[in-house]
Coordinates of C-alpha atoms in Angstrom, one line a residue:
M18 CA 0.0 0.1 -0.1
P19 CA 1.2 3.4 -0.7
D20 CA 2.6 5.3 2.2
Y21 CA 0.4 8.4 1.6
I22 CA -3.1 9.2 0.8
I23 CA -4.0 12.4 -1.0
G24 CA -7.5 13.9 -1.1
I25 CA -8.3 16.4 -3.8
D26 CA -11.0 19.0 -4.0
G27 CA -11.3 20.2 -7.6
G28 CA -13.8 22.9 -8.5
G29 CA -14.2 25.7 -11.3
T30 CA -12.6 28.1 -9.5
S31 CA -9.6 26.3 -7.7
C32 CA -8.1 22.9 -6.5
R33 CA -7.1 21.9 -3.1
A34 CA -5.3 18.9 -1.9
A35 CA -4.3 17.4 1.5
V36 CA -1.7 14.9 2.0
A37 CA -2.5 12.4 4.8
D38 CA -1.0 9.3 6.3
A39 CA -2.9 6.1 6.3
D40 CA -4.8 6.8 9.7
G41 CA -6.2 10.0 7.9
R42 CA -3.9 12.3 9.7
I43 CA -3.7 15.6 7.4
L44 CA 0.1 16.4 6.9
G45 CA 0.2 19.2 4.5
R46 CA -2.2 21.0 2.0
G47 CA -1.8 23.0 -1.2
K48 CA -3.8 24.9 -3.3
S49 CA -3.7 25.5 -7.2
G50 CA -6.1 27.0 -10.0
A51 CA -9.4 25.5 -11.5
S52 CA -9.8 22.0 -12.2
N53 CA -13.1 21.4 -14.1
I54 CA -12.4 18.6 -15.9
L55 CA -15.0 18.7 -18.3
S56 CA -14.6 22.4 -19.5
D57 CA -10.8 22.5 -19.6
P58 CA -9.2 19.0 -18.7
D59 CA -5.6 19.5 -19.5
N60 CA -5.4 22.7 -17.1
A61 CA -7.3 20.7 -14.6
L62 CA -4.6 17.9 -14.9
R63 CA -1.7 20.6 -14.4
H64 CA -3.6 22.0 -11.4
I65 CA -4.4 18.8 -9.6
E66 CA -0.7 17.6 -9.8
E67 CA 0.5 21.2 -8.8
A68 CA -1.8 21.2 -5.7
A69 CA -0.6 17.6 -4.7
R70 CA 3.1 18.7 -5.0
L71 CA 2.6 22.0 -2.9
A72 CA 1.0 19.7 -0.1
F73 CA 3.9 17.5 -0.1
R74 CA 5.9 20.4 0.0
D75 CA 3.9 21.9 3.0
A76 CA 4.1 18.6 5.0
G77 CA 8.0 18.8 4.4
L78 CA 7.9 15.8 2.3
S79 CA 9.5 15.1 -1.2
E80 CA 7.1 16.2 -3.9
D81 CA 8.2 13.1 -5.7
L82 CA 6.3 10.9 -3.2
V83 CA 3.1 12.1 -5.2
G84 CA 3.8 9.3 -7.8
S85 CA 3.7 6.7 -5.3
S86 CA 0.8 7.9 -3.5
S87 CA -3.1 6.9 -3.7
A88 CA -5.5 9.8 -4.4
L89 CA -9.4 10.2 -4.2
L90 CA -10.5 13.2 -6.2
G91 CA -13.8 14.9 -6.0
L92 CA -13.8 17.0 -9.3
A93 CA -16.3 19.4 -10.8
G94 CA -17.2 18.0 -14.3
N95 CA -17.0 14.4 -13.3
N96 CA -20.3 13.3 -14.8
V97 CA -19.2 12.9 -18.3
G98 CA -17.6 9.6 -18.8
D99 CA -15.2 10.7 -21.7
A100 CA -13.7 13.8 -19.4
V101 CA -13.2 11.3 -16.5
N102 CA -11.4 8.7 -18.4
Y103 CA -9.2 11.2 -20.3
V104 CA -8.2 12.5 -16.8
L105 CA -7.9 9.1 -14.9
A106 CA -5.5 7.9 -17.8
R107 CA -3.0 10.9 -16.9
L108 CA -3.2 11.5 -13.4
P109 CA 0.4 11.3 -11.6
F110 CA -0.6 8.9 -8.8
Q111 CA 0.2 5.3 -8.3
R112 CA -3.8 4.6 -7.7
S113 CA -6.8 7.3 -8.4
K114 CA -10.4 7.3 -7.8
I115 CA -12.4 10.3 -9.1
V116 CA -15.9 10.9 -7.6
N117 CA -18.5 13.9 -7.6
D118 CA -17.0 16.9 -6.0
G119 CA -20.4 16.8 -4.1
L120 CA -19.8 13.7 -2.6
I121 CA -16.7 14.8 -0.7
A122 CA -18.5 18.0 0.4
L123 CA -21.2 15.9 1.6
Q124 CA -19.1 13.6 3.7
G125 CA -17.2 16.5 5.1
A126 CA -20.3 18.2 6.2
V127 CA -22.5 15.4 7.6
G128 CA -19.7 12.7 8.2
N129 CA -21.2 9.3 8.2
E130 CA -24.5 10.4 9.2
D131 CA -27.6 11.2 7.1
G132 CA -28.0 14.5 5.7
A133 CA -28.1 17.0 2.8
I134 CA -25.9 19.8 1.2
A135 CA -26.6 22.5 -1.3
I136 CA -23.2 23.5 -2.9
L137 CA -23.4 27.1 -4.2
G138 CA -20.3 28.2 -5.9
T139 CA -19.1 28.5 -9.3
G140 CA -21.5 25.6 -10.0
T141 CA -24.4 24.2 -8.2
I142 CA -25.5 20.8 -6.8
C143 CA -27.5 19.3 -4.1
L144 CA -26.7 16.0 -2.6
A145 CA -28.8 13.8 0.0
R146 CA -27.9 10.8 1.7
R147 CA -30.6 8.8 3.7
G148 CA -29.5 5.5 4.9
D149 CA -27.6 3.7 1.8
K150 CA -29.4 5.7 -0.7
L151 CA -27.7 8.6 -2.3
T152 CA -29.6 11.1 -4.3
S153 CA -28.1 14.1 -6.6
I154 CA -29.8 16.9 -7.7
G155 CA -28.7 19.3 -10.4
G156 CA -24.9 19.7 -11.2
W157 CA -25.2 18.9 -14.7
G158 CA -22.7 21.9 -15.7
F159 CA -23.1 25.6 -16.8
Q160 CA -24.5 24.9 -20.2
V161 CA -27.7 23.0 -19.3
S162 CA -27.7 23.2 -15.4
D163 CA -26.1 25.0 -12.3
L164 CA -29.0 27.1 -11.7
G165 CA -28.4 29.8 -9.1
S166 CA -24.7 29.3 -9.4
G167 CA -22.0 32.0 -9.6
A168 CA -21.6 31.4 -13.2
R169 CA -25.4 31.6 -13.6
L170 CA -25.3 35.2 -11.6
G171 CA -22.5 36.3 -13.5
H172 CA -24.1 35.6 -17.0
A173 CA -27.3 37.2 -16.2
A174 CA -25.6 40.4 -15.0
L175 CA -23.9 40.8 -18.3
Q176 CA -27.0 40.0 -20.1
E177 CA -28.8 42.5 -18.3
C178 CA -26.2 45.3 -19.1
L179 CA -26.7 44.6 -22.6
L180 CA -30.5 44.7 -21.9
A181 CA -30.1 48.0 -20.4
H182 CA -27.9 49.1 -23.2
D183 CA -30.7 48.4 -25.6
G184 CA -33.6 50.1 -23.7
V185 CA -35.1 47.0 -22.7
R186 CA -34.5 47.5 -18.8
P187 CA -33.8 50.5 -16.8
V188 CA -30.0 51.5 -16.5
T189 CA -29.2 50.8 -12.6
P190 CA -25.6 51.1 -11.2
I191 CA -24.6 47.3 -11.6
S192 CA -25.5 47.3 -15.2
A193 CA -23.8 50.7 -15.8
E194 CA -20.8 49.7 -14.0
L195 CA -20.3 46.4 -15.9
L196 CA -20.8 47.9 -19.4
A197 CA -18.4 50.7 -18.4
E198 CA -15.7 47.7 -17.7
F199 CA -16.1 47.0 -21.1
G200 CA -15.7 50.5 -22.8
N201 CA -19.4 51.0 -22.9
D202 CA -19.1 48.7 -26.0
P203 CA -21.6 46.0 -26.0
E204 CA -19.4 44.0 -28.6
Q205 CA -16.7 43.6 -26.0
V206 CA -19.3 42.1 -23.7
V207 CA -20.1 39.6 -26.6
G208 CA -16.5 38.7 -27.1
F209 CA -15.8 38.0 -23.5
A210 CA -19.0 35.6 -23.2
R211 CA -18.3 33.8 -26.2
K212 CA -15.2 32.6 -24.7
A213 CA -15.6 32.7 -21.1
S214 CA -15.1 30.0 -18.7
P215 CA -17.8 29.2 -15.7
G216 CA -15.2 30.4 -13.4
E217 CA -14.8 33.7 -15.4
F218 CA -18.7 34.5 -15.4
G219 CA -18.7 33.5 -11.9
R220 CA -16.4 36.3 -10.8
Y221 CA -19.2 38.7 -11.2
A222 CA -21.4 37.0 -8.7
P223 CA -20.3 38.7 -5.6
R224 CA -21.0 42.0 -7.3
V225 CA -24.6 41.0 -7.8
F226 CA -24.9 40.2 -3.9
F227 CA -23.1 43.6 -3.3
A228 CA -25.4 45.7 -5.5
A229 CA -28.6 43.7 -4.1
E230 CA -27.6 44.8 -0.7
R231 CA -27.8 48.6 -2.0
G232 CA -31.1 48.1 -3.2
D233 CA -30.1 48.0 -7.1
E234 CA -33.3 46.9 -8.9
T235 CA -31.2 44.5 -11.7
A236 CA -29.3 42.8 -9.1
L237 CA -32.6 42.2 -6.7
R238 CA -34.1 40.5 -10.0
I239 CA -31.4 38.5 -10.6
L240 CA -31.1 37.0 -7.0
H241 CA -34.9 36.6 -6.4
A242 CA -35.0 34.5 -9.7
A243 CA -31.7 32.5 -8.8
A244 CA -32.9 31.9 -5.2
G245 CA -36.0 30.7 -6.4
E246 CA -34.4 28.0 -8.3
I247 CA -32.4 27.0 -5.3
D248 CA -35.5 26.7 -3.5
A249 CA -37.1 24.4 -5.9
A250 CA -34.0 22.1 -5.7
L251 CA -34.2 22.3 -1.8
D252 CA -38.0 21.6 -2.1
A253 CA -36.7 18.2 -4.0
V254 CA -34.1 17.5 -1.3
A255 CA -36.9 17.9 1.5
V256 CA -38.9 15.0 -0.4
V257 CA -35.9 12.7 -0.1
M258 CA -34.8 13.4 3.5
Q259 CA -38.3 13.6 5.2
G260 CA -37.1 15.9 7.8
K261 CA -34.0 13.6 8.8
G262 CA -30.5 14.7 9.1
R263 CA -28.6 18.1 8.4
L264 CA -29.1 20.5 5.8
C265 CA -25.8 22.8 5.0
L266 CA -25.0 25.2 2.4
L267 CA -21.5 25.1 1.1
G268 CA -19.5 27.0 -1.2
G269 CA -18.3 30.5 -2.0
L270 CA -22.0 31.8 -2.1
A271 CA -23.4 30.1 0.8
A272 CA -23.1 32.9 3.4
L273 CA -24.5 35.3 0.9
Y274 CA -27.7 33.2 -0.3
P275 CA -29.8 32.5 3.1
A276 CA -31.3 36.0 3.1
Y277 CA -32.9 35.3 -0.1
L278 CA -34.1 31.7 0.4
A279 CA -37.6 30.9 1.6
P280 CA -38.2 30.7 5.2
R281 CA -39.2 27.0 4.9
H282 CA -35.4 26.4 4.0
R283 CA -33.7 28.9 6.3
V284 CA -35.0 27.3 9.6
H285 CA -33.3 24.0 8.8
L286 CA -29.9 25.2 7.9
T287 CA -27.0 24.1 10.2
E288 CA -23.3 24.5 9.8
P289 CA -21.2 21.7 8.4
L290 CA -19.2 19.6 10.3
A291 CA -16.1 20.0 8.2
D292 CA -15.1 21.1 4.8
A293 CA -14.9 19.2 1.4
L294 CA -11.0 18.5 1.4
T295 CA -11.6 16.9 5.1
G296 CA -14.3 14.9 3.4
A297 CA -12.0 13.8 0.5
V298 CA -9.4 12.5 2.7
S299 CA -12.0 10.8 5.0
L300 CA -13.2 9.0 1.7
A301 CA -9.7 8.2 0.4
V302 CA -8.7 6.6 3.6
S303 CA -11.9 4.4 3.9
E304 CA -12.0 3.5 0.3
L305 CA -8.2 3.4 -1.0
T306 CA -6.7 1.9 2.1
L307 CA -9.4 -0.8 1.8
Q308 CA -8.5 -1.3 -1.7
G309 CA -5.1 -1.7 -1.1
A310 CA -5.3 -4.0 1.8
A311 CA -7.6 -6.2 -0.4
R312 CA -4.4 -6.6 -3.1

C-alpha cells in the first residue's frame, strides 16, 4: 500500500489538496487553479498535480512521493464519462479514484450520518444521503444546469447590462458599471461571453450580491430568480430527506444566499461539520486503504 493518501477538492475556481497518512491525519495542504475536467481537462490535470505537490511540500515531504501515493479526487465536471476517462489515464498518482465533488463535500459536512448539502459556488449541486440511498439533484454543468450558481449569476448580470444598453431594461448602477468596464461597447461584452469559462462568469457573482444589498433593481431581480431555483432544488431535497439529518449550504456563495431563500429552508440550515477537503481525505482513507489491503 502506498505510504500516503491524497484528498483532492477540485472545482471551477480552484483545486485544493491534502496529503495524509494511512490513519487520515492530514500532514500538509496545497492549492492551485481551476480544475473542472469537463470544461478544461488539461489545465485541470496541471492544477491537480500542482496542488498535490504543494501539499507534500507543505508537509515537509518530497514532491516525488506524489507518484507513489493513492488519491481520491472530488472533481467538478465528473459526470461525463469521456472527461473522467481522459483525466484518470493521465493522473500522476499510483492509484486514483474520481468521484463527484459533491460527494466529498457531503462527507465533510455530515460525516457518516444522514444529511444533505447544497453547494452554491461557481456551479451548483444538491446531494442528499438517507441510509444507503444517495440522491443527486442538479450539477449537470453550466450549459444546461447549475441554476443559481455563481456562473449563472455573472452571466445574468452581463445579459442585463446589454438589455439596459438596448433600452429593454432600466439602467441601474450594476448594469452601468459592468458595461463601463467593457468600454460601454456591447460588442466587447459579447466577445468576452463567447470565450468565458464558468469561473470567469462567476467572478461577477459577488458584485450582484453587493449591488442587491444597496437596493439595485437589476441585482435584486437576478437574485430573486436565482434563489427561487435553489428553493425548488431544496424542495426536492426535502422530499428525499423527510425531515431527517442536517441541511448545510456550502461553497463560495453559501454565506450570501440565506437571506434570499424561502423561510421554509432557512429554518433548517445547520453548520457543516467539516469542509470538502476533509471529506475527500476521509473517503480516500476509507476506500483506498481498503482497496490496497485487498490487493
